[in-house]
XYZ file of C-alpha atoms in Angstrom:
131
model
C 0.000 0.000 0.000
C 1.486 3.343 -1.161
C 2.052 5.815 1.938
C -0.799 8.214 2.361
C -0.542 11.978 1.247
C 0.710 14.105 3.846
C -1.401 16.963 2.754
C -4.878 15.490 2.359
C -6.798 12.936 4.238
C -10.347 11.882 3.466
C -12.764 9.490 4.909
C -16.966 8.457 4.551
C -19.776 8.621 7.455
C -23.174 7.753 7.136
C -25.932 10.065 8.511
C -27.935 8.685 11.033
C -31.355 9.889 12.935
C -29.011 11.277 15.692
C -26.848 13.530 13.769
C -29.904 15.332 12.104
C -31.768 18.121 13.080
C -35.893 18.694 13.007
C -35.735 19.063 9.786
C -34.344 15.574 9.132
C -31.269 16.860 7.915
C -27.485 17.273 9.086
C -27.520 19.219 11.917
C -25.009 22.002 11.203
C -23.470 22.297 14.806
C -22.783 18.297 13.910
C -21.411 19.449 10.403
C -18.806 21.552 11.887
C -17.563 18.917 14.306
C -16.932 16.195 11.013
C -15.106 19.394 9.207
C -12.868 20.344 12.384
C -12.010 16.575 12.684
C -10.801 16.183 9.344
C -9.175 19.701 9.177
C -7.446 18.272 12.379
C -6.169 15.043 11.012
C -4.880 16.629 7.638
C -3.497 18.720 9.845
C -1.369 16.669 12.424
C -0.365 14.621 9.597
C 0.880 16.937 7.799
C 2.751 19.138 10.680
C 3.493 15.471 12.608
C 2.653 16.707 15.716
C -0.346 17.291 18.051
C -2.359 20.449 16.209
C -5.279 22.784 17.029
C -8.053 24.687 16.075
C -6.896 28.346 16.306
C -9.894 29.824 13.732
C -12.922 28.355 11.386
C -12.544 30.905 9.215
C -15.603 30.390 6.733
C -17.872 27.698 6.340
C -20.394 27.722 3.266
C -23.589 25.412 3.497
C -25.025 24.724 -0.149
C -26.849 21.725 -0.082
C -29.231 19.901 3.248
C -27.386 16.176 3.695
C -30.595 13.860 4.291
C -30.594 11.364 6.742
C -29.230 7.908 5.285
C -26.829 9.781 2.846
C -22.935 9.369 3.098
C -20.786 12.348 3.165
C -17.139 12.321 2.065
C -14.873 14.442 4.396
C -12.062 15.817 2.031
C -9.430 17.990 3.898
C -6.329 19.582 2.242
C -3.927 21.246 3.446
C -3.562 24.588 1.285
C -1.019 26.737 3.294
C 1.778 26.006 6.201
C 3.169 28.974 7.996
C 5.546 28.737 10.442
C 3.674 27.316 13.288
C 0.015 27.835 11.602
C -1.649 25.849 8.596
C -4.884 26.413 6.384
C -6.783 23.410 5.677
C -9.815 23.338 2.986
C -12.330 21.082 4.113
C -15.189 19.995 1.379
C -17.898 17.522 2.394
C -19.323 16.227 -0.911
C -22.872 14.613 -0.148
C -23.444 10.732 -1.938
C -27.336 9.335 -2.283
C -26.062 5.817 -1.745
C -28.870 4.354 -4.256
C -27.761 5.912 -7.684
C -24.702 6.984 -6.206
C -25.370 11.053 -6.882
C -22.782 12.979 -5.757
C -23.096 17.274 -4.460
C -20.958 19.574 -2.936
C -22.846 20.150 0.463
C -20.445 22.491 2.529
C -16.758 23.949 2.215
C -14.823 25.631 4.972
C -11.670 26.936 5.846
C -9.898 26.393 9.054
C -6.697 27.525 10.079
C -4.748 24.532 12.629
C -1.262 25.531 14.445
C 1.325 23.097 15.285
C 1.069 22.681 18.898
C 3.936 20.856 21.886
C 2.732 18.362 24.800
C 2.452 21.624 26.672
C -0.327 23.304 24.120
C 2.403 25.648 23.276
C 2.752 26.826 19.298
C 6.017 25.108 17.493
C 7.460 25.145 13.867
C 5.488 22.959 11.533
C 7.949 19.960 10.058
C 9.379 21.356 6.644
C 10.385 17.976 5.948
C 6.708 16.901 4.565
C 5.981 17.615 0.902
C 4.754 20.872 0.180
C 1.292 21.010 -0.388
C 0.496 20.921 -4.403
């Protein structure tokens, strides 16, 4: 198996009664919390260290995510400062009979390298560059 990229990470969840709100739909508060967890693994995987949340810094809604749909998490990471990063985060929306595919939300968040101590350090420079 080829070695993952260190700029992007991506992964599928299924939307269940629980996660939706009275509309039957993704609940957005529950939408944020799948984009800051994939922000935050593109994130530490890219930096290789601990990382954290330091801004959302816009999140678009287009499309409701109905309950039984999948959504795929895809989160890049566009910039690297010295201790900070910006990570793109789309969540692309799948009707699992037909397999129809829509952009449902994009955000931006920005992540900084973090120690044990919660204290900002230099991101690793020996990663790829992001494309």
């Amino acid at each position: 198996m080829n070695a993952a990229d260190p700029n992007e990470t991506r992964f599928t969840e299924i939307i269940f009664p629980a996660q939706a709100n009275h509309y039957g739909t993704l609940f957005g508060g529950t939408a944020l919390n799948l984009m800051g967890k994939a922000a935050v693994i593109a994130a530490a995987r890219r930096a290789g260290a601990n990382v954290v949340m330091a801004a959302a810094d816009h999140v678009d809604f287009y499309k409701p995510v109905a309950v039984g749909q999948l959504v795929e998490l895809c989160a890049r990471v566009e910039r690297i400062g010295r201790t900070s990063m910006t990570v793109s985060v789309d969540v692309i929306a799948e009707h699992i009979k037909g397999g129809e595919r829509q952009l449902a939300m994009r955000g931006k968040f920005e992540m900084v390298s973090v120690d044990d101590d919660g204290r900002p350090i230099p991101v690793n420079r020996m990663a790829p560059e992001p494309a």
